[in-house]
Phi, psi and omega in degrees: 000133184290169170298316193295333189303307186295320189290328178290323188292318174295329192277331183306304193296322185281335166292318184292320173289320169311305183308309183296311182319303173301319180294333199276321183298311188294309181311312184294319193278319191277347181285152171300148180266129189252187173284329181294337191271348184280336179249348184069202189291359179241025183300314183306310183296322192283325168297335158294322182255005183111134182273106194275353175286345174278132174284010178196180185206165178301324183292325178298319178289321182300318189273359187274129183281142182258125186268138177271158177246132188297143174307141171231127181293135171272194180287331176247123179302141169080332185257156169309123185291152173225082192253348169215167190286340174286322176305307182307311181303314184288333174289328183263003191278355192278157181262129169300121161247137180285106204284355181266355186299138187071359187256168174282143177298130162252168191295138186287150189285154173294157167306130168228129185307349177291328180216020174242133152289123191245125173228127179285161192209110183271152172248151168276327189200167173323145162214148177300142174305318188293331181288321175308313190288321172306328175254005174291143161331140185293332176238165184246029177227160171238107176068245180244021179241152180284140185233147191208147167238131177223147199237142169263124191286134188289321184293310190241348176071039189235154168276139177195152177319174176274137176232132169317142171079003180266175173231144178222147182234015174195153189234159156189145183249146180213153176217145187284129177308322185196154174202185184306335164294342166130196183271155176300133178247181179284326171307315167299321172288334178282341168294312182301311177318310177306308198280326182286315176319302182312312174295327169289326179304316183293335184257001172086021176260180177224118177291149160236079188293143178276177181298119183291318196295311186291315172313311183301313184301315181289326178300314182295326187288311176312309175303310180303309167307321179285332163291329174282346178238030175260131178221133173236110177247161189199137157240154183252126168267106188240140177296121173296304182246271171296159171277164173268158156259169172309319184282335180284325180282323179297321179282339176266338165291331177296319175308346177252007168097020172281146175222145187306139189264198192269010183218152187280147181082031182219127173225152185221147176265105196281168184266186194278341179230146195299142183100331187286137179300143182303159179287314180219165173229148171234129187247126158228166182301120190300332181298317183302312169308320189267359187298160184287321169252079193292344179273357171255007154287128185273123180247136168258327182218161169212149203249119170251120188232151177224124176276084196302306188289350178280338188253112170332130185299315165332334191273344187062048194290322173305298165337291186300333180280317172309306185313307187294320188290312191303321189276340172284322181279343175285310185299317179252032180043046172260190180203146188269139192211161154288178179292340183269005172091007182263123178305136174281127164273153179306337185278318189297332179285329194294307189305324193277329186286320181291339185274330173296343169298310184310294181319293180304335173298309180303320173289317184300318174302340187266002191057025157250053192298145174319126174085354182273157176326309179287331168286319179295341167283306173305318173281044187226000000 
């Protein structure tokens, strides 16, 4: 074999080796990041002792002092302003989340004249809880609105849902004036009257119905207020380079205090009180979470969302949302964007946070403070 042939063979081998190496590099770069690659040979020790490769921990967020943002009025009082596309997209980037997902069931709040039509049912004598339970309607809704019957306990003097083995000296029935389905209308009010009258006849009570026109007008006014002061906000976190596996996302989120929700692909940050709605929700593709080998599933984006009216102001949910988004983006080499993929500026998020303070003030002025039982019922 000539010297030229040997040289060409060597060059061909080098080119082939380069192609193989390049393809291997591309494959490695496009593979989703997994939990295993984070700590190298000392990953197990790092997980036991605390991952020193992460730039944050739950304590970092807990100890961080959050500055209150002075309210800035937008175009609509109490609603996030929309002066430029970034701010509009930030307000619209939310994912609809069930606020009680992953939480134990809480006791249903009682009827409240602020958000309910309440009809007293007069009794001539005490009635047993067993008799009331047997006479209750088969459904607890009137149209799209929740319906309830409460009884005044002869033993405790408190209003409660009827219970077997108890005695009651007064009754009241109610239907919610408004929710996210809209205001109570004439047809629903009439259905309420029919349902209550049938129950009253069965237990020997006399209902005292309020005026329909007054209550329907009150429902419309409450619905108008609620429509102008509802807010569901969200950020989208997008991978800058390599995709993420579900386990990789879950491990980083867990270090910020997120725990698995009731559905695949959902994690929640619990509130400070038992039974309270989650402060934040983190959502990613449920199909990826349920894959046979989740570590081979590739996620290019995740959503971080806040149901504003369901979380108490004192939890400082928006500030914590920004902190969590920033920490996750830094640790996972991602960026915080709106739902259109445009990066969110600090100024845009500051403006939204200020407008939320105005929204909280408006809710407080109507005794519908964010996170209260009344607010959670109205904005549902």
